[in-house]
Amino acid sequence: MFAKNSKAYSVYLLFRFVCSLAVSMSTVLSIVYHLEVVQLDAFQLVLVGTVQETSCFLFEMPTGVVADLYSRRRSVLIGMFLYGLGFLMEGALPWFATVLLAQVVWGCGDTFITGALEAWIASEEEDKPIDKVFLRGSQMGQIGGVLGVVLGTLLGNINLQMPVILGGSLCLLLGLVLGRIMPETNFSPAIEERQGLLKDFVCLFKLNLGFVKGAPVLLTLLAITLCGGLASEGFDRLSTAHFLDDTVIPVIGPLNSVTWFGVISLIGSGLGILASQLLIARMEKKGTVSRTSVVMSTSAGYILCLVLFAVGRSFWFMLLVFLLAGLMRTIKEPVLAAWMNDHVDEKMRATVFSTSGQLDSLGQIIGGPIVGLVAQQVSIPWGLVCTAFLLLPALFLVPVAGKKRD
């Protein structure tokens, strides 16, 4: 696969595979590690998640500006080293304070990569259909994620610190390799004449804000991203509890309630890989796909599957609609990113993609407590239904984006 592609595209696919492998390996048993090794209580567990999301939200915009001012390649490399440092801190020093600090470090690293990676490959591969590039990258990430889940689970059964430390080490190794092989030939800074970091930051922020305001399609797509963030946290946080509390998980041989969730994750990743391949094959046959139709159908499908999952009580029915809901998100995200890329000025790609990531984090920060309160005061199924309703505005925004022209 790599030999037939350009260097930048091959590096992009390699990055998506190895980075997903390392992150999945480090995080697949993170909650178990926090409970059994670090011995966090319930409040501390929630605080760890809150610190991580808040770090991503706060650092997203300045790191995107750095990528557009200095170098997308450099931003990705910084992100990988921060990833590795954060995971090593978390795995090697199992104390609450260092775990919290690790969330800040690798959360900051994530923001250096988010936006910069998409902007880098879009600039380096301007002649390739970006939908296919992002879909193939998502597919490689899913393959790496599957391998990471398997390795992390096997290593975690030996020692819960081992997958976290090895995952961090792999991130550092990937950063070193990328430093040697990652090209950057089409980058030009958004501001040619520098006036100092702070003034450059303010200037680029104003340029970005003015550009987004003058681009109605992009503004609408960013609003859709916010809706996606609002509707993701409840699904991610409550789905496991719904399986455990509201149905009977069958025990089949070695498949106990814990093992089932690993199997479900692997099945979901496999379906995502297959769906991405089918969509890529369709694009190769017809040349393109209707982004409006894909984003609209997957958003509507996600809402429907989430409601059915919430009201379900049969394990097999719940499993089916849960996997379909996850599949809808897997297909939608790279297509939405490609759609957004077509309406972004090349010099501000990283900043705009970082803004998108920031809005997604903001949606999770806002939507999570709302859904959690409903689940606490009423029930977990009603919390999931509330999550589905939070995505409803997207069904009205997608046709608007399809009709507008910048």
mmCIF file of C-alpha atoms in Angstrom:
data_model
loop_
_atom_site.group_PDB
_atom_site.id
_atom_site.type_symbol
_atom_site.label_atom_id
_atom_site.label_comp_id
_atom_site.label_asym_id
_atom_site.label_seq_id
_atom_site.Cartn_x
_atom_site.Cartn_y
_atom_site.Cartn_z
ATOM 1 C CA MET A 1 0.000 0.000 0.000
ATOM 2 C CA PHE A 2 2.690 2.486 0.996
ATOM 3 C CA ALA A 3 5.020 1.756 -1.928
ATOM 4 C CA LYS A 4 2.449 2.862 -4.516
ATOM 5 C CA ASN A 5 1.714 6.198 -2.858
ATOM 6 C CA SER A 6 3.538 9.505 -2.560
ATOM 7 C CA LYS A 7 5.809 10.014 0.416
ATOM 8 C CA ALA A 8 3.502 12.434 2.248
ATOM 9 C CA TYR A 9 0.457 10.188 1.815
ATOM 10 C CA SER A 10 2.426 7.127 2.948
ATOM 11 C CA VAL A 11 3.697 8.994 6.014
ATOM 12 C CA TYR A 12 0.133 10.102 6.785
ATOM 13 C CA LEU A 13 -1.162 6.520 6.676
ATOM 14 C CA LEU A 14 1.775 5.298 8.759
ATOM 15 C CA PHE A 15 1.141 8.029 11.327
ATOM 16 C CA ARG A 16 -2.578 7.229 11.616
ATOM 17 C CA PHE A 17 -1.844 3.522 12.089
ATOM 18 C CA VAL A 18 0.999 3.775 14.627
ATOM 19 C CA CYS A 19 -0.469 6.683 16.603
ATOM 20 C CA SER A 20 -3.835 4.914 16.977
ATOM 21 C CA LEU A 21 -2.050 1.723 17.992
ATOM 22 C CA ALA A 22 -0.049 3.540 20.683
ATOM 23 C CA VAL A 23 -3.005 5.541 22.042
ATOM 24 C CA SER A 24 -5.344 2.522 22.084
ATOM 25 C CA MET A 25 -2.714 0.432 23.822
ATOM 26 C CA SER A 26 -2.258 3.122 26.468
ATOM 27 C CA THR A 27 -5.937 3.851 27.100
ATOM 28 C CA VAL A 28 -7.824 0.570 26.621
ATOM 29 C CA LEU A 29 -7.498 -0.323 30.318
ATOM 30 C CA SER A 30 -7.004 3.202 31.651
ATOM 31 C CA ILE A 31 -10.055 3.160 33.934
ATOM 32 C CA VAL A 32 -9.025 -0.199 35.368
ATOM 33 C CA TYR A 33 -5.489 1.158 35.861
ATOM 34 C CA HIS A 34 -6.806 4.269 37.608
ATOM 35 C CA LEU A 35 -8.997 2.188 39.909
ATOM 36 C CA GLU A 36 -6.673 -0.689 40.794
ATOM 37 C CA VAL A 37 -3.174 0.812 40.616
ATOM 38 C CA VAL A 38 -3.618 4.551 41.230
ATOM 39 C CA GLN A 39 -6.652 3.763 43.461
ATOM 40 C CA LEU A 40 -8.740 6.783 42.455
ATOM 41 C CA ASP A 41 -12.216 7.255 43.893
ATOM 42 C CA ALA A 42 -15.278 8.158 41.811
ATOM 43 C CA PHE A 43 -14.805 11.919 42.172
ATOM 44 C CA GLN A 44 -11.146 11.682 41.180
ATOM 45 C CA LEU A 45 -12.061 9.609 38.122
ATOM 46 C CA VAL A 46 -14.503 12.270 36.949
ATOM 47 C CA LEU A 47 -11.944 14.985 37.686
ATOM 48 C CA VAL A 48 -9.357 13.247 35.514
ATOM 49 C CA GLY A 49 -11.770 13.241 32.569
ATOM 50 C CA THR A 50 -12.747 16.864 33.171
ATOM 51 C CA VAL A 51 -9.108 18.007 33.278
ATOM 52 C CA GLN A 52 -8.417 16.200 30.009
ATOM 53 C CA GLU A 53 -11.365 17.756 28.132
ATOM 54 C CA THR A 54 -10.676 21.200 29.586
ATOM 55 C CA SER A 55 -7.024 20.996 28.525
ATOM 56 C CA CYS A 56 -8.045 20.075 24.975
ATOM 57 C CA PHE A 57 -10.499 22.980 24.887
ATOM 58 C CA LEU A 58 -8.084 25.593 26.250
ATOM 59 C CA PHE A 59 -5.030 24.617 24.202
ATOM 60 C CA GLU A 60 -6.811 23.936 20.890
ATOM 61 C CA MET A 61 -6.803 27.465 19.473
ATOM 62 C CA PRO A 62 -3.222 28.564 20.325
ATOM 63 C CA THR A 63 -1.728 25.303 19.047
ATOM 64 C CA GLY A 64 -3.644 25.653 15.773
ATOM 65 C CA VAL A 65 -2.272 29.167 15.368
ATOM 66 C CA VAL A 66 1.271 27.862 15.934
ATOM 67 C CA ALA A 67 0.779 25.350 13.099
ATOM 68 C CA ASP A 68 -0.336 28.063 10.663
ATOM 69 C CA LEU A 69 2.368 30.527 11.701
ATOM 70 C CA TYR A 70 5.425 28.261 11.919
ATOM 71 C CA SER A 71 5.000 24.718 10.609
ATOM 72 C CA ARG A 72 2.311 22.008 10.529
ATOM 73 C CA ARG A 73 5.048 19.355 10.524
ATOM 74 C CA ARG A 74 6.693 20.865 13.595
ATOM 75 C CA SER A 75 3.331 21.049 15.368
ATOM 76 C CA VAL A 76 2.679 17.331 14.744
ATOM 77 C CA LEU A 77 6.147 16.407 16.029
ATOM 78 C CA ILE A 78 5.660 18.456 19.210
ATOM 79 C CA GLY A 79 2.299 16.752 19.708
ATOM 80 C CA MET A 80 3.793 13.275 19.430
ATOM 81 C CA PHE A 81 6.524 14.004 21.979
ATOM 82 C CA LEU A 82 3.943 15.460 24.391
ATOM 83 C CA TYR A 83 1.771 12.363 23.866
ATOM 84 C CA GLY A 84 4.690 10.137 24.765
ATOM 85 C CA LEU A 85 5.717 12.217 27.774
ATOM 86 C CA GLY A 86 2.154 12.302 29.114
ATOM 87 C CA PHE A 87 1.637 8.545 28.844
ATOM 88 C CA LEU A 88 5.048 7.815 30.382
ATOM 89 C CA MET A 89 4.233 10.092 33.328
ATOM 90 C CA GLU A 90 0.868 8.421 33.821
ATOM 91 C CA GLY A 91 2.227 4.881 33.622
ATOM 92 C CA ALA A 92 5.496 5.255 35.507
ATOM 93 C CA LEU A 93 4.228 7.468 38.367
ATOM 94 C CA PRO A 94 0.886 6.053 39.590
ATOM 95 C CA TRP A 95 -0.145 8.970 41.800
ATOM 96 C CA PHE A 96 -3.246 11.132 41.504
ATOM 97 C CA ALA A 97 -1.285 14.384 41.054
ATOM 98 C CA THR A 98 0.899 12.993 38.249
ATOM 99 C CA VAL A 99 -2.105 11.400 36.538
ATOM 100 C CA LEU A 100 -3.819 14.802 36.526
ATOM 101 C CA LEU A 101 -0.676 16.488 35.193
ATOM 102 C CA ALA A 102 -0.343 13.774 32.541
ATOM 103 C CA GLN A 103 -3.843 14.612 31.244
ATOM 104 C CA VAL A 104 -2.739 18.217 30.758
ATOM 105 C CA VAL A 105 0.482 17.168 28.980
ATOM 106 C CA TRP A 106 -0.969 14.662 26.547
ATOM 107 C CA GLY A 107 -4.154 16.701 26.155
ATOM 108 C CA CYS A 108 -1.943 19.595 25.025
ATOM 109 C CA GLY A 109 -0.126 17.198 22.702
ATOM 110 C CA ASP A 110 -3.437 16.181 21.156
ATOM 111 C CA THR A 111 -4.227 19.803 20.311
ATOM 112 C CA PHE A 112 -0.856 20.240 18.584
ATOM 113 C CA ILE A 113 -1.794 17.327 16.301
ATOM 114 C CA THR A 114 -5.488 18.086 15.773
ATOM 115 C CA GLY A 115 -5.858 20.471 12.867
ATOM 116 C CA ALA A 116 -2.147 20.490 12.039
ATOM 117 C CA LEU A 117 -2.212 16.925 10.702
ATOM 118 C CA GLU A 118 -5.272 17.507 8.494
ATOM 119 C CA ALA A 119 -3.898 20.837 7.257
ATOM 120 C CA TRP A 120 -0.490 19.273 6.529
ATOM 121 C CA ILE A 121 -1.789 16.377 4.422
ATOM 122 C CA ALA A 122 -4.357 18.560 2.627
ATOM 123 C CA SER A 123 -1.563 20.935 1.571
ATOM 124 C CA GLU A 124 0.914 18.191 0.643
ATOM 125 C CA GLU A 125 -1.649 16.187 -1.350
ATOM 126 C CA GLU A 126 -3.639 18.906 -3.097
ATOM 127 C CA ASP A 127 -4.081 16.755 -6.205
ATOM 128 C CA LYS A 128 -5.675 13.828 -4.364
ATOM 129 C CA PRO A 129 -9.415 13.691 -3.528
ATOM 130 C CA ILE A 130 -9.362 14.714 0.134
ATOM 131 C CA ASP A 131 -12.436 12.621 1.004
ATOM 132 C CA LYS A 132 -10.532 9.476 0.047
ATOM 133 C CA VAL A 133 -7.403 10.626 1.904
ATOM 134 C CA PHE A 134 -9.295 11.228 5.156
ATOM 135 C CA LEU A 135 -11.336 8.027 4.825
ATOM 136 C CA ARG A 136 -8.217 5.935 4.196
ATOM 137 C CA GLY A 137 -6.516 7.609 7.147
ATOM 138 C CA SER A 138 -9.528 6.838 9.338
ATOM 139 C CA GLN A 139 -9.415 3.241 8.157
ATOM 140 C CA MET A 140 -5.718 2.880 8.990
ATOM 141 C CA GLY A 141 -6.389 4.433 12.386
ATOM 142 C CA GLN A 142 -9.100 1.869 13.055
ATOM 143 C CA ILE A 143 -6.792 -0.994 12.107
ATOM 144 C CA GLY A 144 -4.109 0.363 14.415
ATOM 145 C CA GLY A 145 -6.711 0.838 17.136
ATOM 146 C CA VAL A 146 -7.798 -2.801 16.913
ATOM 147 C CA LEU A 147 -4.209 -3.998 17.260
ATOM 148 C CA GLY A 148 -3.681 -1.573 20.140
ATOM 149 C CA VAL A 149 -6.738 -2.889 21.998
ATOM 150 C CA VAL A 150 -5.512 -6.482 21.641
ATOM 151 C CA LEU A 151 -1.933 -5.696 22.705
ATOM 152 C CA GLY A 152 -3.044 -3.428 25.536
ATOM 153 C CA THR A 153 -5.388 -6.072 26.913
ATOM 154 C CA LEU A 154 -2.758 -8.825 26.728
ATOM 155 C CA LEU A 155 -0.072 -6.660 28.346
ATOM 156 C CA GLY A 156 -2.511 -5.363 30.962
ATOM 157 C CA ASN A 157 -3.167 -8.903 32.138
ATOM 158 C CA ILE A 158 0.541 -9.106 32.937
ATOM 159 C CA ASN A 159 0.920 -5.627 34.439
ATOM 160 C CA LEU A 160 -1.502 -2.694 34.154
ATOM 161 C CA GLN A 161 1.325 -0.150 33.939
ATOM 162 C CA MET A 162 3.019 -1.923 31.050
ATOM 163 C CA PRO A 163 0.680 -0.933 28.156
ATOM 164 C CA VAL A 164 0.645 2.717 29.273
ATOM 165 C CA ILE A 165 4.446 2.912 29.424
ATOM 166 C CA LEU A 166 4.974 1.018 26.159
ATOM 167 C CA GLY A 167 2.341 3.123 24.414
ATOM 168 C CA GLY A 168 4.115 6.291 25.529
ATOM 169 C CA SER A 169 7.468 4.914 24.378
ATOM 170 C CA LEU A 170 5.970 4.089 20.977
ATOM 171 C CA CYS A 171 4.714 7.690 20.662
ATOM 172 C CA LEU A 172 8.235 8.992 21.318
ATOM 173 C CA LEU A 173 9.691 6.544 18.792
ATOM 174 C CA LEU A 174 7.128 7.603 16.188
ATOM 175 C CA GLY A 175 8.059 11.239 16.815
ATOM 176 C CA LEU A 176 11.728 10.451 16.154
ATOM 177 C CA VAL A 177 10.909 8.545 12.954
ATOM 178 C CA LEU A 178 8.632 11.319 11.697
ATOM 179 C CA GLY A 179 11.431 13.802 12.295
ATOM 180 C CA ARG A 180 13.434 11.931 9.650
ATOM 181 C CA ILE A 181 10.790 11.035 7.057
ATOM 182 C CA MET A 182 7.925 13.575 7.285
ATOM 183 C CA PRO A 183 8.087 16.071 4.381
ATOM 184 C CA GLU A 184 6.704 19.609 4.268
ATOM 185 C CA THR A 185 7.002 21.227 0.858
ATOM 186 C CA ASN A 186 3.827 23.274 0.382
ATOM 187 C CA PHE A 187 3.650 25.219 3.638
ATOM 188 C CA SER A 188 3.566 28.999 3.627
ATOM 189 C CA PRO A 189 2.933 30.927 6.858
ATOM 190 C CA ALA A 190 -0.349 32.745 7.222
ATOM 191 C CA ILE A 191 1.505 35.948 8.162
ATOM 192 C CA GLU A 192 4.702 36.759 6.298
ATOM 193 C CA GLU A 193 5.911 39.657 8.449
ATOM 194 C CA ARG A 194 6.273 38.703 12.119
ATOM 195 C CA GLN A 195 5.591 41.166 14.917
ATOM 196 C CA GLY A 196 6.176 38.915 17.899
ATOM 197 C CA LEU A 197 4.338 35.795 19.049
ATOM 198 C CA LEU A 198 1.509 37.521 20.909
ATOM 199 C CA LYS A 199 0.802 40.084 18.170
ATOM 200 C CA ASP A 200 0.991 37.369 15.502
ATOM 201 C CA PHE A 201 -1.432 35.250 17.493
ATOM 202 C CA VAL A 202 -3.941 38.108 17.844
ATOM 203 C CA CYS A 203 -3.582 39.032 14.170
ATOM 204 C CA LEU A 204 -4.133 35.482 12.936
ATOM 205 C CA PHE A 205 -7.043 35.013 15.322
ATOM 206 C CA LYS A 206 -8.723 38.116 13.879
ATOM 207 C CA LEU A 207 -8.059 36.946 10.329
ATOM 208 C CA ASN A 208 -9.505 33.529 11.141
ATOM 209 C CA LEU A 209 -12.581 35.022 12.808
ATOM 210 C CA GLY A 210 -13.196 37.340 9.872
ATOM 211 C CA PHE A 211 -12.742 34.498 7.389
ATOM 212 C CA VAL A 212 -15.197 32.207 9.206
ATOM 213 C CA LYS A 213 -17.779 34.981 9.456
ATOM 214 C CA GLY A 214 -17.519 35.535 5.712
ATOM 215 C CA ALA A 215 -17.836 31.839 4.862
ATOM 216 C CA PRO A 216 -21.448 30.737 5.473
ATOM 217 C CA VAL A 217 -20.853 27.099 4.553
ATOM 218 C CA LEU A 218 -17.908 26.816 6.931
ATOM 219 C CA LEU A 219 -19.854 28.523 9.710
ATOM 220 C CA THR A 220 -22.687 26.032 9.257
ATOM 221 C CA LEU A 221 -20.291 23.058 9.235
ATOM 222 C CA LEU A 222 -18.715 24.286 12.470
ATOM 223 C CA ALA A 223 -22.198 24.468 14.007
ATOM 224 C CA ILE A 224 -22.767 20.848 12.929
ATOM 225 C CA THR A 225 -19.482 19.921 14.632
ATOM 226 C CA LEU A 226 -20.697 21.558 17.853
ATOM 227 C CA CYS A 227 -23.909 19.512 17.679
ATOM 228 C CA GLY A 228 -21.831 16.365 17.221
ATOM 229 C CA GLY A 229 -19.856 17.188 20.363
ATOM 230 C CA LEU A 230 -23.073 17.782 22.314
ATOM 231 C CA ALA A 231 -24.361 14.375 21.242
ATOM 232 C CA SER A 232 -21.183 12.327 21.782
ATOM 233 C CA GLU A 233 -20.361 12.543 25.491
ATOM 234 C CA GLY A 234 -23.607 10.919 26.682
ATOM 235 C CA PHE A 235 -23.213 8.038 24.251
ATOM 236 C CA ASP A 236 -19.584 7.479 25.268
ATOM 237 C CA ARG A 237 -20.203 7.703 29.035
ATOM 238 C CA LEU A 238 -23.617 6.054 29.442
ATOM 239 C CA SER A 239 -23.637 3.205 26.923
ATOM 240 C CA THR A 240 -21.604 0.843 29.129
ATOM 241 C CA ALA A 241 -23.797 1.585 32.145
ATOM 242 C CA HIS A 242 -26.909 0.917 30.033
ATOM 243 C CA PHE A 243 -25.551 -2.498 29.039
ATOM 244 C CA LEU A 244 -24.692 -3.344 32.645
ATOM 245 C CA ASP A 245 -27.835 -2.001 34.337
ATOM 246 C CA ASP A 246 -30.662 -2.507 31.855
ATOM 247 C CA THR A 247 -30.024 -5.866 30.211
ATOM 248 C CA VAL A 248 -28.536 -9.277 30.958
ATOM 249 C CA ILE A 249 -25.173 -9.789 29.276
ATOM 250 C CA PRO A 250 -24.907 -13.455 28.287
ATOM 251 C CA VAL A 251 -21.947 -15.486 29.496
ATOM 252 C CA ILE A 252 -20.699 -17.615 26.597
ATOM 253 C CA GLY A 253 -17.563 -19.579 27.428
ATOM 254 C CA PRO A 254 -14.813 -17.034 28.186
ATOM 255 C CA LEU A 255 -17.098 -14.124 27.242
ATOM 256 C CA ASN A 256 -17.987 -12.608 30.596
ATOM 257 C CA SER A 257 -19.325 -9.084 31.083
ATOM 258 C CA VAL A 258 -15.834 -7.553 31.033
ATOM 259 C CA THR A 259 -14.565 -9.462 27.989
ATOM 260 C CA TRP A 260 -17.726 -8.599 26.056
ATOM 261 C CA PHE A 261 -16.827 -4.908 25.966
ATOM 262 C CA GLY A 262 -13.462 -5.691 24.389
ATOM 263 C CA VAL A 263 -15.186 -7.868 21.791
ATOM 264 C CA ILE A 264 -17.760 -5.130 21.102
ATOM 265 C CA SER A 265 -14.941 -2.634 20.562
ATOM 266 C CA LEU A 266 -13.219 -4.952 18.100
ATOM 267 C CA ILE A 267 -16.451 -5.641 16.185
ATOM 268 C CA GLY A 268 -17.175 -1.914 15.986
ATOM 269 C CA SER A 269 -13.699 -1.211 14.630
ATOM 270 C CA GLY A 270 -14.051 -4.011 12.084
ATOM 271 C CA LEU A 271 -17.351 -2.611 10.845
ATOM 272 C CA GLY A 272 -15.795 0.845 10.590
ATOM 273 C CA ILE A 273 -12.913 -0.498 8.508
ATOM 274 C CA LEU A 274 -15.326 -2.308 6.180
ATOM 275 C CA ALA A 275 -17.658 0.678 5.806
ATOM 276 C CA SER A 276 -14.748 3.015 5.031
ATOM 277 C CA GLN A 277 -13.497 0.601 2.371
ATOM 278 C CA LEU A 278 -16.942 0.382 0.742
ATOM 279 C CA LEU A 279 -17.240 4.173 0.671
ATOM 280 C CA ILE A 280 -13.745 4.515 -0.806
ATOM 281 C CA ALA A 281 -14.605 1.891 -3.465
ATOM 282 C CA ARG A 282 -17.761 3.819 -4.344
ATOM 283 C CA MET A 283 -15.769 7.039 -4.670
ATOM 284 C CA GLU A 284 -13.234 5.326 -6.943
ATOM 285 C CA LYS A 285 -16.068 4.024 -9.119
ATOM 286 C CA LYS A 286 -18.180 7.196 -9.305
ATOM 287 C CA GLY A 287 -15.478 9.789 -8.671
ATOM 288 C CA THR A 288 -17.198 11.401 -5.690
ATOM 289 C CA VAL A 289 -20.006 11.068 -3.168
ATOM 290 C CA SER A 290 -22.644 13.535 -2.030
ATOM 291 C CA ARG A 291 -21.309 14.901 1.247
ATOM 292 C CA THR A 292 -24.718 16.347 2.082
ATOM 293 C CA SER A 293 -26.349 12.927 1.699
ATOM 294 C CA VAL A 294 -23.644 11.115 3.692
ATOM 295 C CA VAL A 295 -23.627 13.568 6.629
ATOM 296 C CA MET A 296 -27.433 13.838 6.639
ATOM 297 C CA SER A 297 -28.076 10.086 6.518
ATOM 298 C CA THR A 298 -25.428 9.230 9.121
ATOM 299 C CA SER A 299 -26.674 11.964 11.494
ATOM 300 C CA ALA A 300 -30.271 10.770 11.173
ATOM 301 C CA GLY A 301 -29.149 7.151 11.521
ATOM 302 C CA TYR A 302 -27.178 7.975 14.657
ATOM 303 C CA ILE A 303 -30.212 9.633 16.270
ATOM 304 C CA LEU A 304 -32.502 6.716 15.395
ATOM 305 C CA CYS A 305 -30.039 4.052 16.568
ATOM 306 C CA LEU A 306 -29.375 5.908 19.809
ATOM 307 C CA VAL A 307 -33.088 6.146 20.629
ATOM 308 C CA LEU A 308 -33.566 2.446 19.824
ATOM 309 C CA PHE A 309 -30.529 1.596 21.951
ATOM 310 C CA ALA A 310 -31.975 3.611 24.844
ATOM 311 C CA VAL A 311 -35.364 1.873 24.807
ATOM 312 C CA GLY A 312 -33.938 -1.598 24.137
ATOM 313 C CA ARG A 313 -33.781 -4.296 26.772
ATOM 314 C CA SER A 314 -32.692 -7.322 24.729
ATOM 315 C CA PHE A 315 -28.896 -7.636 24.715
ATOM 316 C CA TRP A 316 -28.666 -8.693 21.070
ATOM 317 C CA PHE A 317 -30.949 -5.887 19.897
ATOM 318 C CA MET A 318 -29.017 -3.345 21.962
ATOM 319 C CA LEU A 319 -25.727 -4.682 20.609
ATOM 320 C CA LEU A 320 -26.930 -4.314 17.008
ATOM 321 C CA VAL A 321 -28.133 -0.706 17.302
ATOM 322 C CA PHE A 322 -25.114 0.255 19.451
ATOM 323 C CA LEU A 323 -22.743 -0.940 16.727
ATOM 324 C CA LEU A 324 -24.786 0.845 14.052
ATOM 325 C CA ALA A 325 -24.730 4.092 16.057
ATOM 326 C CA GLY A 326 -20.948 3.922 16.330
ATOM 327 C CA LEU A 327 -20.717 3.149 12.616
ATOM 328 C CA MET A 328 -22.692 6.285 11.757
ATOM 329 C CA ARG A 329 -20.141 8.421 13.615
ATOM 330 C CA THR A 330 -17.202 6.624 12.005
ATOM 331 C CA ILE A 331 -18.472 7.348 8.491
ATOM 332 C CA LYS A 332 -19.607 10.917 9.141
ATOM 333 C CA GLU A 333 -16.466 12.418 10.702
ATOM 334 C CA PRO A 334 -13.930 12.102 7.814
ATOM 335 C CA VAL A 335 -16.539 13.178 5.240
ATOM 336 C CA LEU A 336 -17.446 16.221 7.329
ATOM 337 C CA ALA A 337 -13.737 17.077 7.678
ATOM 338 C CA ALA A 338 -13.233 16.823 3.899
ATOM 339 C CA TRP A 339 -16.295 19.009 3.309
ATOM 340 C CA MET A 340 -14.879 21.608 5.690
ATOM 341 C CA ASN A 341 -11.465 21.465 4.013
ATOM 342 C CA ASP A 342 -12.950 22.615 0.697
ATOM 343 C CA HIS A 343 -14.117 25.858 2.297
ATOM 344 C CA VAL A 344 -10.930 26.743 4.202
ATOM 345 C CA ASP A 345 -8.188 29.088 3.076
ATOM 346 C CA GLU A 346 -4.953 27.093 2.742
ATOM 347 C CA LYS A 347 -2.989 29.374 5.057
ATOM 348 C CA MET A 348 -5.542 29.028 7.865
ATOM 349 C CA ARG A 349 -6.339 25.317 7.593
ATOM 350 C CA ALA A 350 -4.776 24.299 10.904
ATOM 351 C CA THR A 351 -6.447 27.136 12.804
ATOM 352 C CA VAL A 352 -9.884 26.354 11.375
ATOM 353 C CA PHE A 353 -9.520 22.612 12.013
ATOM 354 C CA SER A 354 -8.397 23.418 15.559
ATOM 355 C CA THR A 355 -11.475 25.588 15.960
ATOM 356 C CA SER A 356 -13.533 22.599 14.870
ATOM 357 C CA GLY A 357 -11.817 20.428 17.491
ATOM 358 C CA GLN A 358 -12.368 23.119 20.090
ATOM 359 C CA LEU A 359 -16.095 23.291 19.298
ATOM 360 C CA ASP A 360 -16.317 19.509 19.565
ATOM 361 C CA SER A 361 -14.679 19.657 23.027
ATOM 362 C CA LEU A 362 -16.955 22.541 24.023
ATOM 363 C CA GLY A 363 -19.968 20.493 22.980
ATOM 364 C CA GLN A 364 -18.794 17.605 25.137
ATOM 365 C CA ILE A 365 -18.165 19.906 28.111
ATOM 366 C CA ILE A 366 -21.684 21.379 27.782
ATOM 367 C CA GLY A 367 -23.565 18.248 26.738
ATOM 368 C CA GLY A 368 -21.969 15.845 29.234
ATOM 369 C CA PRO A 369 -23.339 17.469 32.435
ATOM 370 C CA ILE A 370 -26.788 17.973 30.864
ATOM 371 C CA VAL A 371 -27.075 14.333 29.879
ATOM 372 C CA GLY A 372 -25.504 13.183 33.156
ATOM 373 C CA LEU A 373 -28.037 15.174 35.169
ATOM 374 C CA VAL A 374 -30.936 13.641 33.229
ATOM 375 C CA ALA A 375 -29.483 10.163 33.726
ATOM 376 C CA GLN A 376 -29.018 10.784 37.444
ATOM 377 C CA GLN A 377 -32.415 12.349 38.109
ATOM 378 C CA VAL A 378 -34.543 10.249 35.737
ATOM 379 C CA SER A 379 -32.758 7.214 34.234
ATOM 380 C CA ILE A 380 -29.869 6.212 32.013
ATOM 381 C CA PRO A 381 -32.158 5.431 29.019
ATOM 382 C CA TRP A 382 -33.652 8.916 29.218
ATOM 383 C CA GLY A 383 -30.139 10.346 29.383
ATOM 384 C CA LEU A 384 -29.347 8.542 26.127
ATOM 385 C CA VAL A 385 -32.548 9.837 24.525
ATOM 386 C CA CYS A 386 -31.526 13.340 25.601
ATOM 387 C CA THR A 387 -28.171 12.750 23.880
ATOM 388 C CA ALA A 388 -29.965 11.897 20.641
ATOM 389 C CA PHE A 389 -32.094 15.042 20.844
ATOM 390 C CA LEU A 390 -28.960 17.198 21.159
ATOM 391 C CA LEU A 391 -28.010 16.214 17.594
ATOM 392 C CA LEU A 392 -31.412 17.156 16.110
ATOM 393 C CA PRO A 393 -30.326 20.701 15.077
ATOM 394 C CA ALA A 394 -27.763 19.106 12.755
ATOM 395 C CA LEU A 395 -30.596 17.686 10.635
ATOM 396 C CA PHE A 396 -31.676 21.256 9.847
ATOM 397 C CA LEU A 397 -28.125 22.574 9.422
ATOM 398 C CA VAL A 398 -26.879 19.965 6.925
ATOM 399 C CA PRO A 399 -29.349 20.947 4.131
ATOM 400 C CA VAL A 400 -28.474 24.597 4.778
ATOM 401 C CA ALA A 401 -24.771 23.845 4.280
ATOM 402 C CA GLY A 402 -25.591 21.921 1.117
ATOM 403 C CA LYS A 403 -27.439 24.867 -0.419
ATOM 404 C CA LYS A 404 -25.088 27.689 0.613
ATOM 405 C CA ARG A 405 -22.149 28.875 -1.478
ATOM 406 C CA ASP A 406 -19.192 30.887 -0.191
#
